[in-house]
mmCIF file of C-alpha atoms and ligand atoms in Angstrom:
data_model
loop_
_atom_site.group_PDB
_atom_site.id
_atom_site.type_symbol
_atom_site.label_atom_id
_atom_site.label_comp_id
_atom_site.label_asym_id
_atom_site.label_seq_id
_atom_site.Cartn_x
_atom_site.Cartn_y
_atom_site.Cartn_z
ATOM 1 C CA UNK T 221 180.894 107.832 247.322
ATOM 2 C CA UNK T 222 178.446 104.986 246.506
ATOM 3 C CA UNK T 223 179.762 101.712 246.005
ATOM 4 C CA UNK T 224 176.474 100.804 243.695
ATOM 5 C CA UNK T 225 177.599 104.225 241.698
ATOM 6 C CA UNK T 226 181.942 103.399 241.709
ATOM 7 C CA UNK T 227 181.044 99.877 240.710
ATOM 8 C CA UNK T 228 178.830 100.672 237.605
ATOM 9 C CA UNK T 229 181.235 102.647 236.362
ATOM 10 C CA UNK T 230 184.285 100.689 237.209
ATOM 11 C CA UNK T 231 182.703 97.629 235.832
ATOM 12 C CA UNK T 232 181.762 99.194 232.291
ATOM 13 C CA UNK T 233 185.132 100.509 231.796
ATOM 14 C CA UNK T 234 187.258 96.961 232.607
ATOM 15 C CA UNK T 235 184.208 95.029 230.438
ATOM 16 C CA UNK T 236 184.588 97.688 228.274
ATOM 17 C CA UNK T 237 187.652 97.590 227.147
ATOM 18 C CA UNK T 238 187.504 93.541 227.235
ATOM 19 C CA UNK T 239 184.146 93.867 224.670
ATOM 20 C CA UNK T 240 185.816 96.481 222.689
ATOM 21 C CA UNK T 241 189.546 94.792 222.408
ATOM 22 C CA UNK T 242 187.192 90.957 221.736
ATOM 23 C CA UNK T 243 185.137 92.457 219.005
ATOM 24 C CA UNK T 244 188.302 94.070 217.343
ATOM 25 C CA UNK T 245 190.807 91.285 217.627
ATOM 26 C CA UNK T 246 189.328 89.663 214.522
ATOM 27 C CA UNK T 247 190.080 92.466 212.021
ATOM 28 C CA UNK T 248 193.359 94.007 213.885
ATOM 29 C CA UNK T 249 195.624 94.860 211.047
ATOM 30 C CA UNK T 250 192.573 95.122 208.406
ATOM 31 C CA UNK T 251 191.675 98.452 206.498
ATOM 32 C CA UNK T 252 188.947 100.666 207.303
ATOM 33 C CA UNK T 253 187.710 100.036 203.285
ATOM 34 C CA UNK T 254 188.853 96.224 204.194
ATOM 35 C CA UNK T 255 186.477 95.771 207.027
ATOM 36 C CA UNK T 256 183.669 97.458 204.764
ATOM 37 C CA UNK T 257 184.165 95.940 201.953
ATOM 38 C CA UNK T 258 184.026 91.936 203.892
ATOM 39 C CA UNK T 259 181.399 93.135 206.806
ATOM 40 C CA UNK T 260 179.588 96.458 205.630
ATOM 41 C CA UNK T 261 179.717 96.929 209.547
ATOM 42 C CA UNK T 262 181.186 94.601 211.614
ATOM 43 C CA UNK T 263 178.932 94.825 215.337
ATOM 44 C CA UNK T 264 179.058 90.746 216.166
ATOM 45 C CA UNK T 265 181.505 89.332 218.345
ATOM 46 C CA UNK T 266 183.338 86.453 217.025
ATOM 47 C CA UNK T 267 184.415 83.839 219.266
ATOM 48 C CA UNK T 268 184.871 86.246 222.360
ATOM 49 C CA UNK T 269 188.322 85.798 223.212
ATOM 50 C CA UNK T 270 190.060 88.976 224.253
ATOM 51 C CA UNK T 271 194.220 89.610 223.769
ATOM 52 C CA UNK T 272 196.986 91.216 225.501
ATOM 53 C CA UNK T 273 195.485 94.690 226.398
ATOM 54 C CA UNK T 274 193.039 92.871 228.527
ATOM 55 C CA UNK T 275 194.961 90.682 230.112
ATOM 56 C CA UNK T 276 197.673 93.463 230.551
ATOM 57 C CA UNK T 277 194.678 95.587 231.964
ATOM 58 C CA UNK T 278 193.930 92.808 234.414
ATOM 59 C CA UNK T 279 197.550 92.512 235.673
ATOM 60 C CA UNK T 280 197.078 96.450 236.091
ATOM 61 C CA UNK T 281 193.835 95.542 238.575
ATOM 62 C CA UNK T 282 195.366 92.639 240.341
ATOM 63 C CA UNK T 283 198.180 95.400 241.264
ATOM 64 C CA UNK T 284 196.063 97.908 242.209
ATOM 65 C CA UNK T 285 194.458 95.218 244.858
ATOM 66 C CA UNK T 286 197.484 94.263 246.145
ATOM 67 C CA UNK T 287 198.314 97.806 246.372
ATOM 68 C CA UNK T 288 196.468 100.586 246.434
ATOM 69 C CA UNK T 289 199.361 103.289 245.830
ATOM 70 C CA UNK T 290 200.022 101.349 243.009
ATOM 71 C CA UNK T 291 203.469 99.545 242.981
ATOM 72 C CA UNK T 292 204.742 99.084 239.680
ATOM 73 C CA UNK T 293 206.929 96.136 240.561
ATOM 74 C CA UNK T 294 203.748 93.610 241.463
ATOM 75 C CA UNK T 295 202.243 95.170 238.177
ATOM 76 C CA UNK T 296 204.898 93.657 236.414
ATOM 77 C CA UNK T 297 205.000 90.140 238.245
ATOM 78 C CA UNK T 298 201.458 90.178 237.354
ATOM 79 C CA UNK T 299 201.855 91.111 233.681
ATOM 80 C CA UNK T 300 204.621 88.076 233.542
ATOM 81 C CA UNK T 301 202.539 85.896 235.579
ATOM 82 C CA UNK T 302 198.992 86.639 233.598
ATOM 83 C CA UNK T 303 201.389 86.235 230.276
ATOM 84 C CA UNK T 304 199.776 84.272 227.031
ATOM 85 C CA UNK T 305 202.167 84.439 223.915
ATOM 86 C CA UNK T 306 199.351 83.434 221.702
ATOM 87 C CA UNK T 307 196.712 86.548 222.868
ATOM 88 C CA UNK T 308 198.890 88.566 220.694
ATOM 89 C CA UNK T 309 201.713 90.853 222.178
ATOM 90 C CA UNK T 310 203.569 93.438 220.465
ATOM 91 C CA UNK T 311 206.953 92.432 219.106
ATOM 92 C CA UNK T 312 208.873 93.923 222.018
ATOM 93 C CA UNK T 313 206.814 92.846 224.797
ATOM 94 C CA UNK T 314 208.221 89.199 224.213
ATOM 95 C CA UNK T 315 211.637 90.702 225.061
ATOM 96 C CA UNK T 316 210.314 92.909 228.055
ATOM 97 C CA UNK T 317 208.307 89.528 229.656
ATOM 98 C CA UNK T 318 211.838 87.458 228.872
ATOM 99 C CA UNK T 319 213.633 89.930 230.905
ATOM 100 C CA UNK T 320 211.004 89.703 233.850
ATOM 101 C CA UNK T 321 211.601 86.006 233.784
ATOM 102 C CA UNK T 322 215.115 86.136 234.170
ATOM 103 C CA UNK T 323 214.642 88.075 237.328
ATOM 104 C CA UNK T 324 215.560 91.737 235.889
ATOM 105 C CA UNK T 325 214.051 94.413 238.099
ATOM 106 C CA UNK T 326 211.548 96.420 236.863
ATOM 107 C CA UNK T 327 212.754 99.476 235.599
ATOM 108 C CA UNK T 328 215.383 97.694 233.719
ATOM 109 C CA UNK T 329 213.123 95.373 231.362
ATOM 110 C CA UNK T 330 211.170 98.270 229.085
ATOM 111 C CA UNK T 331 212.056 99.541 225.761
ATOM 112 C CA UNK T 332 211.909 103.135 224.146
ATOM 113 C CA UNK T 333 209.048 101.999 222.437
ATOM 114 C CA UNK T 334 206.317 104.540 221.077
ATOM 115 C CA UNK T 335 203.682 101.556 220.786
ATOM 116 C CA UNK T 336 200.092 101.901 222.125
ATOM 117 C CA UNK T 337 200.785 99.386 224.469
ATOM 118 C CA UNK T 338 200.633 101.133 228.029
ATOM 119 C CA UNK T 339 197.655 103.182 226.772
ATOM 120 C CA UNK T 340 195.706 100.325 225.487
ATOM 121 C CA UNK T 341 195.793 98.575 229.066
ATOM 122 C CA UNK T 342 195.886 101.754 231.702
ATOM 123 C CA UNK T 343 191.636 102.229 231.864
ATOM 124 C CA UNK T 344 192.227 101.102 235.613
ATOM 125 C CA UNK T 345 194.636 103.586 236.702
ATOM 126 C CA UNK T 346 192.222 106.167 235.449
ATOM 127 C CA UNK T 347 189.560 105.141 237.058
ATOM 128 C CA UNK T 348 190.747 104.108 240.184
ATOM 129 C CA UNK T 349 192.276 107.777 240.625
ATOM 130 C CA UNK T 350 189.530 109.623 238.796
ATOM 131 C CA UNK T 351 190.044 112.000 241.766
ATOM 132 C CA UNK T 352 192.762 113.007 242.557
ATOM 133 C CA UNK T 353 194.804 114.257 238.752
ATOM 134 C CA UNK T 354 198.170 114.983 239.837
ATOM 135 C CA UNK T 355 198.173 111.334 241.352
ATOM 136 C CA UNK T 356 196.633 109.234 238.109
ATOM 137 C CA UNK T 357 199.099 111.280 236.204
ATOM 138 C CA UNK T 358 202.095 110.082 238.361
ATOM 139 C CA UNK T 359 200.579 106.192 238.736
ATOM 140 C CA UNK T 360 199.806 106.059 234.764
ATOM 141 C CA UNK T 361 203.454 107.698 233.821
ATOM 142 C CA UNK T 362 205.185 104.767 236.410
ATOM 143 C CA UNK T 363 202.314 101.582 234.736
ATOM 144 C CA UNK T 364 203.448 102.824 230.781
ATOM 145 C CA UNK T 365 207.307 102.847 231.720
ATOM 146 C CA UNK T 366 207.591 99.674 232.946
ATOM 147 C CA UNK T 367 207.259 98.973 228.867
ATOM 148 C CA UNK T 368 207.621 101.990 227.249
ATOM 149 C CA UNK T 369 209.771 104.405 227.709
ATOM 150 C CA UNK T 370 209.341 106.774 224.690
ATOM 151 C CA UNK T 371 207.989 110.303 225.565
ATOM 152 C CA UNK T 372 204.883 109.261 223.064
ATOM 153 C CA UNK T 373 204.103 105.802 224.315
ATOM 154 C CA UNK T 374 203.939 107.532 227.870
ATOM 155 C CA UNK T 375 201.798 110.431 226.957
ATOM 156 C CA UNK T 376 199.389 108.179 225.659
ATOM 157 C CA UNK T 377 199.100 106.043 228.319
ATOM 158 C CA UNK T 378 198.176 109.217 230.502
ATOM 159 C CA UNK T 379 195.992 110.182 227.691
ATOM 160 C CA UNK T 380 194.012 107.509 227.951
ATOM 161 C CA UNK T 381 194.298 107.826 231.534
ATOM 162 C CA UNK T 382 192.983 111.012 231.996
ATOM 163 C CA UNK T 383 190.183 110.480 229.570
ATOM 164 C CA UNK T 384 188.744 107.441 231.332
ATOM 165 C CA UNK T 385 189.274 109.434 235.018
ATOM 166 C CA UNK T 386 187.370 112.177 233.664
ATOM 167 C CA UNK T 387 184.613 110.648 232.159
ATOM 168 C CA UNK T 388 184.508 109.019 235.465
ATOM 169 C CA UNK T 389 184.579 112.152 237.279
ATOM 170 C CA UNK T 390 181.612 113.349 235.521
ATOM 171 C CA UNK T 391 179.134 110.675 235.636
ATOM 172 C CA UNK T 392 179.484 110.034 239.359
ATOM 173 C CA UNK T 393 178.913 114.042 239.438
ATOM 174 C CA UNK T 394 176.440 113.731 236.866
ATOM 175 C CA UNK T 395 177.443 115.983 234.835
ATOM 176 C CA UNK T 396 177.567 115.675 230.994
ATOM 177 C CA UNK T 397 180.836 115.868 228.905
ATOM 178 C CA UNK T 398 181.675 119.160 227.046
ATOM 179 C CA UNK T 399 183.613 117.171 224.433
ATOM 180 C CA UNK T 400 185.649 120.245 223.349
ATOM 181 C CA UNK T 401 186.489 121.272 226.772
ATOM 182 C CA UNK T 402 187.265 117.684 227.703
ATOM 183 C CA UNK T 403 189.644 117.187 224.674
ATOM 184 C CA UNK T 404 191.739 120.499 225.183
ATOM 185 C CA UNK T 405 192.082 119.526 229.115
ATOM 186 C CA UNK T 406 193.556 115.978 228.068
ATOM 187 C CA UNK T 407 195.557 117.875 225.413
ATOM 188 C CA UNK T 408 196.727 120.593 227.567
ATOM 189 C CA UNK T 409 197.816 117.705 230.016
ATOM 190 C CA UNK T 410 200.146 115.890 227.786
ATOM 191 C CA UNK T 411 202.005 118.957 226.349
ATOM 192 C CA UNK T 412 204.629 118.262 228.516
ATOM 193 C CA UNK T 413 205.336 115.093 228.073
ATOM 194 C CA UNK T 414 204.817 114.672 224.274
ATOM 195 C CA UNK T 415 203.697 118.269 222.028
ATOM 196 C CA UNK T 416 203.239 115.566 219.544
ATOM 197 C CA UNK T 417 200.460 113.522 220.615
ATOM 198 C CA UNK T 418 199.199 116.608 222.224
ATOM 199 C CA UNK T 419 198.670 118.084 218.844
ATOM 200 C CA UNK T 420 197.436 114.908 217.786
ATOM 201 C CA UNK T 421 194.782 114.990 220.521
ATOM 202 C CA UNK T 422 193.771 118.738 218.940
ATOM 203 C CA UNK T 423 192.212 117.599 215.989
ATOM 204 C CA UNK T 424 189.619 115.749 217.787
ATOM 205 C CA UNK T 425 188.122 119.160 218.183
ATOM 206 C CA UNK T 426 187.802 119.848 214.701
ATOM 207 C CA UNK T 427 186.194 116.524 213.461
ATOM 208 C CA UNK T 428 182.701 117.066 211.801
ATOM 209 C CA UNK T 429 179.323 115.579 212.709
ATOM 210 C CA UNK T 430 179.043 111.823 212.495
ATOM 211 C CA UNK T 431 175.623 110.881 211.024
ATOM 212 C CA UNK T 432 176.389 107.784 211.606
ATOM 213 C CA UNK T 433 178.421 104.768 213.017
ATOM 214 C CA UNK T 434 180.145 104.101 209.246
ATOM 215 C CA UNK T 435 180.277 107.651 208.697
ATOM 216 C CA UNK T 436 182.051 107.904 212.141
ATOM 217 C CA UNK T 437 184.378 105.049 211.533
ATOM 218 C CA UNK T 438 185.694 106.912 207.948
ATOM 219 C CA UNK T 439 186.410 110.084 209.641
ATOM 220 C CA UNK T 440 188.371 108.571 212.220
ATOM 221 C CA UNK T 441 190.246 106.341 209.721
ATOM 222 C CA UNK T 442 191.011 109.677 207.546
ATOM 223 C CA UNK T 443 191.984 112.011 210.762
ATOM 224 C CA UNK T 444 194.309 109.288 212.630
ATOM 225 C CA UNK T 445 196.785 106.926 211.985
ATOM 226 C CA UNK T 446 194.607 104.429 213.688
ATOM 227 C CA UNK T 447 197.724 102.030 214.278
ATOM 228 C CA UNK T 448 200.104 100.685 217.205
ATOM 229 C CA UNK T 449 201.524 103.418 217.901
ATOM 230 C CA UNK T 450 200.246 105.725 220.865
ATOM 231 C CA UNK T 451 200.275 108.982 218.611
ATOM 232 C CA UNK T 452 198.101 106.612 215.652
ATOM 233 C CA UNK T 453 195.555 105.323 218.266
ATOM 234 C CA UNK T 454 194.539 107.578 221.402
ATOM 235 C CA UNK T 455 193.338 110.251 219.346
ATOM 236 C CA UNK T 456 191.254 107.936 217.769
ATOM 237 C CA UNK T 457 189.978 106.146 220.136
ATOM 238 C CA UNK T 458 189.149 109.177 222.187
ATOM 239 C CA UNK T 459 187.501 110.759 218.997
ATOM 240 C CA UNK T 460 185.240 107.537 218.477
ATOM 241 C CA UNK T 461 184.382 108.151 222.546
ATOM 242 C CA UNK T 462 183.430 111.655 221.361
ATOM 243 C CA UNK T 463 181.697 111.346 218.280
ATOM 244 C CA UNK T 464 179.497 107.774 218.841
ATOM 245 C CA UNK T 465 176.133 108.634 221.018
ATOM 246 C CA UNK T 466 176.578 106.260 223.226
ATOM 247 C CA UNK T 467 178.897 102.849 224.086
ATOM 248 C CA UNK T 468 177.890 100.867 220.977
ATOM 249 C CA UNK T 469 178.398 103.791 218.757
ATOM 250 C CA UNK T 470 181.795 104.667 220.180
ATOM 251 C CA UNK T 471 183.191 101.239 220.280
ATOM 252 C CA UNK T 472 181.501 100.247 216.748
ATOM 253 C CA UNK T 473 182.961 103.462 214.648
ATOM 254 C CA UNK T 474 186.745 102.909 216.811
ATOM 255 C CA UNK T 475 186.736 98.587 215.436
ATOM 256 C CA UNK T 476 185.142 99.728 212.253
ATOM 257 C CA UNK T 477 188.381 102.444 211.469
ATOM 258 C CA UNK T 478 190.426 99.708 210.944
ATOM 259 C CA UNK T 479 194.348 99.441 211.455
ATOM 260 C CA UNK T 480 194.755 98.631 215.223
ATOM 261 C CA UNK T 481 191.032 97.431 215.327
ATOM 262 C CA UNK T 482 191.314 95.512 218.902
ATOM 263 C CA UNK T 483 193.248 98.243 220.654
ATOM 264 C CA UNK T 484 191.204 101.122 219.561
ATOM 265 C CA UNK T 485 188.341 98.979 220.402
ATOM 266 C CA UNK T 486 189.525 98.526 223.956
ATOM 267 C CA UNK T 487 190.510 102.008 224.243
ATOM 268 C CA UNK T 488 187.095 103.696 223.048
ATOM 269 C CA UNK T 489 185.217 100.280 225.281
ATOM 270 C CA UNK T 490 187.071 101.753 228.338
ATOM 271 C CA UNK T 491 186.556 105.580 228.247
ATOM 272 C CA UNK T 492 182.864 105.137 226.752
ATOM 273 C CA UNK T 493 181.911 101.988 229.483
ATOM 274 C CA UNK T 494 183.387 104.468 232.384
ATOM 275 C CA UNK T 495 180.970 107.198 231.082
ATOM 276 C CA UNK T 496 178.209 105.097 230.145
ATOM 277 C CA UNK T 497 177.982 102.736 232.839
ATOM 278 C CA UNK T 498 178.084 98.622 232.868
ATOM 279 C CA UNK T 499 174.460 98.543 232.031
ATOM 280 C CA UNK T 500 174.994 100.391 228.657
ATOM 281 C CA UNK T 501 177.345 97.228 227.003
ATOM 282 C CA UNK T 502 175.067 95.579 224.908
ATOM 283 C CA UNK T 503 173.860 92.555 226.046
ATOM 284 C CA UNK T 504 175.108 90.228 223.223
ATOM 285 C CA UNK T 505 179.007 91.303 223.708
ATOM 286 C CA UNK T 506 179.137 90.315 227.335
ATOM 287 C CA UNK T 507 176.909 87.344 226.693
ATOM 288 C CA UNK T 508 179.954 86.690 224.035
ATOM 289 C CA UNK T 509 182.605 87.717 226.177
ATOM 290 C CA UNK T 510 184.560 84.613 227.153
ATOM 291 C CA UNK T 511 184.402 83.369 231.180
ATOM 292 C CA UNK T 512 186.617 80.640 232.119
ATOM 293 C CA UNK T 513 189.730 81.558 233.998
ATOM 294 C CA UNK T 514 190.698 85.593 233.963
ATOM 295 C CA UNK T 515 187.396 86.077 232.049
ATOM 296 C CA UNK T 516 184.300 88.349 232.079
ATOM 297 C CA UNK T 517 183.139 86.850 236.048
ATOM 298 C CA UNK T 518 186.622 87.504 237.094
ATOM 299 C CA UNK T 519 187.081 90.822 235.410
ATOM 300 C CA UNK T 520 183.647 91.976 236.936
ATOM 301 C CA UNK T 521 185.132 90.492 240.326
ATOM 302 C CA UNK T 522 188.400 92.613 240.493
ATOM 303 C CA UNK T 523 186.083 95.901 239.061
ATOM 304 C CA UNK T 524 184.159 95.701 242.045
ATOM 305 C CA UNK T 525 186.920 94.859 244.405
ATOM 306 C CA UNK T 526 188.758 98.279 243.377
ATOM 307 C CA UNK T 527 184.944 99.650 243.733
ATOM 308 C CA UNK T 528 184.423 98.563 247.249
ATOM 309 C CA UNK T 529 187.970 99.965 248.487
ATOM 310 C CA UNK T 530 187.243 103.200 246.911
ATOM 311 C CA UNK T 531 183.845 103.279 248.755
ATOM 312 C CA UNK T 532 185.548 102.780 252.013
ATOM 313 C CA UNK T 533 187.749 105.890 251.294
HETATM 314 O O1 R7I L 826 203.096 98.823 222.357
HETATM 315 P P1 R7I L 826 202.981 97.352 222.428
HETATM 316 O O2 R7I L 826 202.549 96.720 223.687
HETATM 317 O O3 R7I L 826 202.038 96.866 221.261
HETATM 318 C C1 R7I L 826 200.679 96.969 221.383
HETATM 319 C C2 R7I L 826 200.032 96.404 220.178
HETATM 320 C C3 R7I L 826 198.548 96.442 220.285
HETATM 321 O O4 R7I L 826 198.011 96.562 218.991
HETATM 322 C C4 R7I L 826 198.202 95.109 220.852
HETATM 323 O O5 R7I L 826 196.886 94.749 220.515
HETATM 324 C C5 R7I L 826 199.234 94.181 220.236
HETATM 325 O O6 R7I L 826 198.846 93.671 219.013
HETATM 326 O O7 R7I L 826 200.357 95.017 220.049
HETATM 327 O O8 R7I L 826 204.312 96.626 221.962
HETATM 328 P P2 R7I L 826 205.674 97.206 221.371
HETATM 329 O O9 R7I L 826 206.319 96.033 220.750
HETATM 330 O O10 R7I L 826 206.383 97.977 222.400
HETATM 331 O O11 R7I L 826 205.233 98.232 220.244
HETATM 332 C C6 R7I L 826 204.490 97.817 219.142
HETATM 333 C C7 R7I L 826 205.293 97.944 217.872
HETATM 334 O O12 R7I L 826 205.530 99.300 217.565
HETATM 335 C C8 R7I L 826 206.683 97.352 217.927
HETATM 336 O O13 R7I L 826 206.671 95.966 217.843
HETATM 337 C C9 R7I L 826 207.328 98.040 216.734
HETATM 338 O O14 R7I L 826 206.914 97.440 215.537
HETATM 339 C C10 R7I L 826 206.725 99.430 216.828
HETATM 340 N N1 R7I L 826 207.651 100.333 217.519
HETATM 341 C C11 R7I L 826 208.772 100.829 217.030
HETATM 342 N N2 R7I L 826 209.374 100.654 215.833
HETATM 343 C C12 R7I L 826 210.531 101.315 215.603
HETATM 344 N N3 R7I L 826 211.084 102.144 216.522
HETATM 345 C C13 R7I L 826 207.501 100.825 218.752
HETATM 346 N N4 R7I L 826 208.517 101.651 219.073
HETATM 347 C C14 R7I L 826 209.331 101.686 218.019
HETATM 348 C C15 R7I L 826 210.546 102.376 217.733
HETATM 349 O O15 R7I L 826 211.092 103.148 218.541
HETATM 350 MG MG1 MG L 827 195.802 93.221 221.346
HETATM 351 MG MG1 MG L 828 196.058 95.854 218.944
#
C-alpha cells in the first residue's frame, strides 16, 4: 500500500475527528432547535480548542506507536499521562484516571458505563486495522473496556470502529460506499455484543433524503438520541457520515443535531475525514484548529507515523 494513499486517509480521520469534536465543543449539551434558534447554522470554529475525545484519541495513537498489536496497558498510561480535567471528561472518567494514578492495573480501573466515551476516541483503531476485521474488532473491544465495560458502550466503540475501517477500506480500493450495505454490515457486526445498538444502527437505513445540511441535522436530532450515551450517538454520527455529501456536510448536520454536539462531531469528522481524505477538511477548521503542544502539527505527526508503519507492512 502507498504511504501518500494510508497517510491521506489516516490524516483526515485523526484531524477529523479533532475539527469535528473543536467545532462542537461550544454547543455540547445545546438543543438541535437551541443551536438554530442562536446560530441558524453553526459552520465557524470558535476558539479551536478540542476536548477529551481528542486527546483520548491521541493517547489511542501514541499506543498504537509504541505498539503495534495494540497493548491496552500503554493506552491507558497514555490516556492518564495526556489527561486535562478542564477539556471536559465524562463524570466517571475522573474516577477511572484516579484509579490509574494510584497504580491500579488496567483492567481494574473501568466502569459499566454505557457512555459514548470509547466510541468517540477509537477512529485510530479502525483505521490502523482497516484490514484485517476480526483483528480491529478484538483491538477496539480491549481500547473501550479499559473504560467501559457495558455491552453498549463496547458495541459502540466497535461501531465506530468498523465504520471508520471500512470507509477506509474503500477509498484506498476506490470504491464508493453503498450506504445501505455498509450500515447493515456494521449492524450485523454488533448483534452480538449489543442487539440494542444494533437495532439502533438499523434505522440509519430508513432515514429520508437530506436536502440539505439543516434539513440533515433535524432528521438526525428526531431519529437518535444524539446524547452521551453510545446507543444516543453512533447511530447518529454514522447517519450524518451517510446522509452529508461530503466532510463538511457530514460533520455540519452531526454539530448542528445538537445534544452531544462535540462527540458526534468527532465521530462523523473521523468516519467522513477517513473516506474523504485530509484534503477534503475545509481549510478554515484546520487553519482554526489549535497547534501548540498535542495539537493539529502533532496530531498530523502521529497520523503519518501509523501511515508509514502500515506502508512498510
Ligand atoms: O463515556 P464517557 O467517556 O463520556 C463521554 C462524554 C462525551 O460527550 C465527551 O465529550 C465528554 O463530555 O463526556 O464518560 P462516562 O462518565 O463513562 O459516561 C458518560 C455519562 O453517561 C456518565 O457520566 C453518566 O452520566 C452516564 N452513564 C450512566 N448513568 C447511569 N448508569 C454512563 N453509564 C451509566 C450507567 O450505567
Ligand atoms: Mg468531549
Ligand atoms: Mg461530548
Amino acid at each position: 500500500m502507498r504511504f501518500e494513499d494510508l497517510q491521506e486517509a489516516f490524516s483526515g480521520s485523526a484531524l477529523g475527528c479533532a475539527a469535528g469534536d473543536a467545532l462542537g465543543r461550544e454547543v455540547e449539551g445545546w438543543s438541535h432547535e437551541a443551536i438554530r434558534r442562536h446560530f441558524g447554522l453553526l459552520t465557524e470554529m470558535q476558539d479551536g480548542r478540542y476536548t477529551d475525545d481528542t486527546e483520548m484519541m491521541i493517547g489511542l495513537m501514541e499506543a498504537l506507536l509504541e505498539d503495534r498489536e495494540f497493548d491496552p496497558a500503554r493506552a491507558a498510561r497514555r490516556f492518564l499521562e495526556n489527561f486535562h480535567p478542564w477539556r471536559g471528561y465524562g463524570a466517571r472518567i475522573y474516577g477511572v484516571m484516579a484509579r490509574l494514578k494510584q497504580g491500579l492495573p488496567w483492567q481494574e480501573v473501568g466502569t459499566d458505563s454505557w457512555g459514548n466515551g470509547a466510541a468517540m476516541r477509537v477512529a485510530p483503531i479502525g483505521f490502523f486495522f482497516f484490514d484485517d476485521r476480526g483483528r480491529l474488532k478484538e483491538k477496539a473491544i480491549l481500547s473501550a473496556t479499559i473504560t467501559h465495560k457495558h455491552p453498549e458502550g463496547v458495541a459502540g466503540a466497535v461501531a465506530q470502529a468498523l465504520a471508520v475501517g471500512m470507509v477506509t477500506e474503500r477509498r484506498l480500493q476506490g470504491q464508493e460506499i453503498d450506504p445501505v450495505g455498509f450500515v447493515r454490515e456494521v449492524s450485523k457486526e454488533v448483534e452480538g455484543i449489543s442487539p440494542e445498538v444494533a437495532e439502533e444502527l438499523r434505522k440509519i437505513e430508513e432515514l429520508p433524503h437530506a436536502e440539505d445540511v439543516l434539513e440533515g441535522a433535524r432528521l438526525l436530532s428526531s431519529s437518535f438520541g444524539c446524547d452521551i450515551s453510545a446507543k444516543g450517538a453512533v447511530p447518529a454520527a454514522i447517519g450524518a457520515f451517510v446522509l452529508g455529501r461530503g466532510f463538511r456536510e457530514a460533520v455540519l448536520m452531526a454539530v448542528n443535531a445538537g445534544g452531544d454536539t462535540d462527540t458526534l462531531g468527532a465521530m462523523a469528522g473521523a468516519i467522513a475525514g477517513a473516506y474523504y481524505g485530509l484534503r477534503a477538511i475545509p481549510e478554515g477548521w484546520l487553519l482554526g484548529l489549535e497547534d501548540e503542544g498535542k495539537g493539529k502539527s502533532y496530531i498530523l505527526h502521529l497520523a503519518e507515523e501509523l501511515a508509514r508503519i502500515k506502508a512498510e507492512g
